[in-house]
mmCIF file of C-alpha atoms in Angstrom:
data_model
loop_
_atom_site.group_PDB
_atom_site.id
_atom_site.type_symbol
_atom_site.label_atom_id
_atom_site.label_comp_id
_atom_site.label_asym_id
_atom_site.label_seq_id
_atom_site.Cartn_x
_atom_site.Cartn_y
_atom_site.Cartn_z
ATOM 1 C CA MET A 1 82.714 87.633 78.561
ATOM 2 C CA LYS A 2 85.756 89.831 79.244
ATOM 3 C CA ARG A 3 86.622 89.606 75.543
ATOM 4 C CA LEU A 4 83.228 91.047 74.516
ATOM 5 C CA PHE A 5 83.037 93.600 77.328
ATOM 6 C CA PRO A 6 86.598 94.558 78.299
ATOM 7 C CA ALA A 7 85.293 97.435 80.449
ATOM 8 C CA PRO A 8 81.650 96.833 81.412
ATOM 9 C CA TRP A 9 81.387 99.919 83.632
ATOM 10 C CA LEU A 10 82.794 102.068 80.832
ATOM 11 C CA SER A 11 80.273 100.556 78.401
ATOM 12 C CA LEU A 12 77.422 101.356 80.766
ATOM 13 C CA ALA A 13 78.743 104.881 81.364
ATOM 14 C CA LEU A 14 79.049 105.557 77.619
ATOM 15 C CA TRP A 15 75.525 104.306 77.008
ATOM 16 C CA LEU A 16 74.104 106.482 79.794
ATOM 17 C CA LEU A 17 76.154 109.488 78.682
ATOM 18 C CA TRP A 18 74.812 109.094 75.147
ATOM 19 C CA LEU A 19 71.240 109.120 76.457
ATOM 20 C CA VAL A 20 71.838 112.127 78.701
ATOM 21 C CA LEU A 21 73.525 114.156 75.971
ATOM 22 C CA ASN A 22 70.711 113.447 73.515
ATOM 23 C CA LEU A 23 67.965 114.025 76.095
ATOM 24 C CA SER A 24 65.983 111.233 74.482
ATOM 25 C CA MET A 25 65.012 107.667 75.347
ATOM 26 C CA SER A 26 63.826 106.890 71.824
ATOM 27 C CA PRO A 27 64.493 103.369 70.531
ATOM 28 C CA GLY A 28 67.052 104.733 68.070
ATOM 29 C CA ASN A 29 69.014 106.505 70.793
ATOM 30 C CA LEU A 30 68.803 103.472 73.095
ATOM 31 C CA LEU A 31 70.197 101.278 70.315
ATOM 32 C CA LEU A 32 72.859 103.753 69.139
ATOM 33 C CA GLY A 33 74.035 104.335 72.720
ATOM 34 C CA ALA A 34 74.255 100.588 73.293
ATOM 35 C CA VAL A 35 76.282 100.150 70.089
ATOM 36 C CA LEU A 36 78.600 102.965 71.170
ATOM 37 C CA GLY A 37 78.955 101.457 74.646
ATOM 38 C CA PHE A 38 79.747 98.075 73.124
ATOM 39 C CA CYS A 39 82.092 99.115 70.287
ATOM 40 C CA ALA A 40 84.117 101.953 71.817
ATOM 41 C CA PRO A 41 85.777 99.881 74.588
ATOM 42 C CA LEU A 42 86.492 97.088 72.084
ATOM 43 C CA MET A 43 88.210 99.475 69.667
ATOM 44 C CA MET A 44 90.181 101.183 72.428
ATOM 45 C CA ARG A 45 91.161 98.046 74.351
ATOM 46 C CA LYS A 46 94.856 98.534 73.515
ATOM 47 C CA LEU A 47 94.761 102.079 74.936
ATOM 48 C CA ARG A 48 93.649 100.991 78.405
ATOM 49 C CA PRO A 49 96.164 101.969 81.069
ATOM 50 C CA LEU A 50 98.225 99.467 82.978
ATOM 51 C CA PRO A 51 96.687 98.116 86.170
ATOM 52 C CA ILE A 52 97.485 100.316 89.135
ATOM 53 C CA ARG A 53 98.959 98.945 92.322
ATOM 54 C CA ILE A 54 99.104 101.564 95.069
ATOM 55 C CA ARG A 55 101.863 100.630 97.470
ATOM 56 C CA ARG A 56 101.508 103.357 100.124
ATOM 57 C CA PRO A 57 97.985 104.846 100.420
ATOM 58 C CA GLY A 58 99.006 107.030 103.380
ATOM 59 C CA VAL A 59 101.555 108.795 101.190
ATOM 60 C CA MET A 60 98.797 109.341 98.622
ATOM 61 C CA VAL A 61 96.626 111.131 101.193
ATOM 62 C CA ARG A 62 99.577 113.300 102.305
ATOM 63 C CA LEU A 63 100.385 114.130 98.657
ATOM 64 C CA PHE A 64 96.748 115.128 98.070
ATOM 65 C CA PHE A 65 96.940 117.722 100.853
ATOM 66 C CA LEU A 66 100.365 118.963 99.701
ATOM 67 C CA ILE A 67 98.994 119.513 96.209
ATOM 68 C CA GLY A 68 95.969 121.334 97.651
ATOM 69 C CA ARG A 69 98.269 123.627 99.606
ATOM 70 C CA ASP A 70 100.455 124.265 96.558
ATOM 71 C CA VAL A 71 97.413 125.045 94.400
ATOM 72 C CA VAL A 72 96.289 127.755 96.823
ATOM 73 C CA VAL A 73 99.787 129.196 97.337
ATOM 74 C CA SER A 74 100.566 129.105 93.590
ATOM 75 C CA ASN A 75 97.250 130.742 92.709
ATOM 76 C CA LEU A 76 98.082 133.633 95.015
ATOM 77 C CA ALA A 77 101.660 133.868 93.706
ATOM 78 C CA VAL A 78 100.588 133.862 90.050
ATOM 79 C CA ALA A 79 97.836 136.426 90.721
ATOM 80 C CA TRP A 80 100.346 138.651 92.519
ATOM 81 C CA GLY A 81 102.820 138.204 89.652
ATOM 82 C CA VAL A 82 100.226 139.165 87.061
ATOM 83 C CA LEU A 83 99.070 142.209 89.038
ATOM 84 C CA ASN A 84 102.652 143.420 89.519
ATOM 85 C CA ALA A 85 103.915 142.499 86.042
ATOM 86 C CA GLY A 86 104.368 146.167 85.127
ATOM 87 C CA ARG A 87 106.774 146.838 88.013
ATOM 88 C CA HIS A 88 108.398 143.427 88.326
ATOM 89 C CA PRO A 89 107.996 141.301 85.195
ATOM 90 C CA PRO A 90 107.904 137.556 85.900
ATOM 91 C CA ARG A 91 111.054 135.567 85.174
ATOM 92 C CA SER A 92 109.459 132.834 83.062
ATOM 93 C CA ARG A 93 111.775 130.042 81.998
ATOM 94 C CA PHE A 94 111.895 126.547 80.677
ATOM 95 C CA ILE A 95 113.814 124.191 82.927
ATOM 96 C CA LYS A 96 114.903 120.587 82.577
ATOM 97 C CA VAL A 97 113.991 118.456 85.578
ATOM 98 C CA PRO A 98 115.834 115.119 85.805
ATOM 99 C CA LEU A 99 113.355 112.368 86.644
ATOM 100 C CA ASP A 100 113.836 109.171 88.600
ATOM 101 C CA LEU A 101 110.136 108.212 88.297
ATOM 102 C CA ARG A 102 109.584 105.702 85.481
ATOM 103 C CA ASP A 103 106.134 104.226 86.179
ATOM 104 C CA ALA A 104 103.627 105.240 83.478
ATOM 105 C CA ASN A 105 100.813 105.800 85.981
ATOM 106 C CA GLY A 106 103.108 107.854 88.224
ATOM 107 C CA LEU A 107 104.165 109.991 85.265
ATOM 108 C CA ALA A 108 100.516 110.496 84.304
ATOM 109 C CA ALA A 109 99.766 111.626 87.863
ATOM 110 C CA LEU A 110 102.787 113.956 87.773
ATOM 111 C CA SER A 111 101.544 115.503 84.524
ATOM 112 C CA MET A 112 98.140 116.147 86.096
ATOM 113 C CA ILE A 113 99.783 117.719 89.129
ATOM 114 C CA CYS A 114 101.755 120.061 86.852
ATOM 115 C CA THR A 115 98.520 120.983 85.100
ATOM 116 C CA VAL A 116 96.622 121.680 88.323
ATOM 117 C CA VAL A 117 99.302 123.753 90.062
ATOM 118 C CA PRO A 118 99.285 127.270 88.549
ATOM 119 C CA GLY A 119 102.576 128.606 87.271
ATOM 120 C CA THR A 120 103.866 125.310 85.880
ATOM 121 C CA VAL A 121 103.266 123.705 82.497
ATOM 122 C CA TRP A 122 104.416 120.206 81.521
ATOM 123 C CA SER A 123 106.007 120.883 78.124
ATOM 124 C CA GLU A 124 107.855 117.752 77.064
ATOM 125 C CA LEU A 125 109.046 114.407 78.362
ATOM 126 C CA ALA A 126 112.204 112.803 76.962
ATOM 127 C CA LEU A 127 111.627 109.538 75.111
ATOM 128 C CA ASP A 128 113.561 107.622 77.768
ATOM 129 C CA ARG A 129 111.494 109.370 80.504
ATOM 130 C CA SER A 130 114.617 110.731 82.167
ATOM 131 C CA ILE A 131 114.109 114.487 81.686
ATOM 132 C CA LEU A 132 111.005 116.640 81.944
ATOM 133 C CA LEU A 133 110.898 120.034 80.246
ATOM 134 C CA LEU A 134 108.809 122.284 82.452
ATOM 135 C CA HIS A 135 107.778 125.903 81.954
ATOM 136 C CA VAL A 136 107.691 127.924 85.156
ATOM 137 C CA PHE A 137 105.862 131.263 85.323
ATOM 138 C CA ASP A 138 108.178 132.997 87.795
ATOM 139 C CA LEU A 139 111.445 131.354 88.764
ATOM 140 C CA ASP A 140 113.973 132.699 91.245
ATOM 141 C CA ASP A 141 116.314 129.760 91.776
ATOM 142 C CA GLU A 142 116.249 126.842 89.330
ATOM 143 C CA ALA A 143 118.111 124.412 91.627
ATOM 144 C CA LEU A 144 115.800 125.190 94.551
ATOM 145 C CA PHE A 145 112.713 124.720 92.367
ATOM 146 C CA ILE A 146 113.960 121.361 91.056
ATOM 147 C CA GLN A 147 114.732 120.221 94.601
ATOM 148 C CA HIS A 148 111.229 121.258 95.764
ATOM 149 C CA PHE A 149 109.562 119.621 92.724
ATOM 150 C CA LYS A 150 111.356 116.317 93.208
ATOM 151 C CA ALA A 151 110.837 116.211 96.984
ATOM 152 C CA THR A 152 107.210 117.344 96.972
ATOM 153 C CA TYR A 153 105.827 115.528 93.923
ATOM 154 C CA GLU A 154 108.196 112.987 92.397
ATOM 155 C CA ARG A 155 109.417 111.220 95.543
ATOM 156 C CA PRO A 156 105.884 110.600 96.954
ATOM 157 C CA LEU A 157 104.714 109.355 93.542
ATOM 158 C CA MET A 158 107.620 106.930 93.477
ATOM 159 C CA GLU A 159 106.599 105.656 96.910
ATOM 160 C CA ILE A 160 103.009 105.234 95.748
ATOM 161 C CA PHE A 161 103.567 103.599 92.343
ATOM 162 C CA GLU A 162 107.013 101.980 92.314
#
């Protein structure tokens, strides 16, 4: 059964999404949605992520609140930087952050964190996953930023996933 339906919940979700997007319960849409829900997970079976094993859920909760705090603080800092760009232009730079995190799921979470926190953009990851190229909107001290980034985001993700 697992061979025919590698992700049954995904199949059901795709079928329901198809019906909602088409706003129709016609027999054709019911059948086409079912075919989509059946075929899409089969074709994308190799793309499914590795199973996740969370080692320290308490660290995950703490990281969630740290990210929330950083989102608010960074939003204010970026807004202030944009409003004062005429007087004090931002010091935007690309920096290379050495990474100790190697877990694929941890790196995916780190990329989402970089996307959510304003002022940082995940630009490139080295093929060996050892260096992250990050664009920072306004950077005073590169070493201090790297230290903060590794302590606040990378170290907790390593505790959670590795």
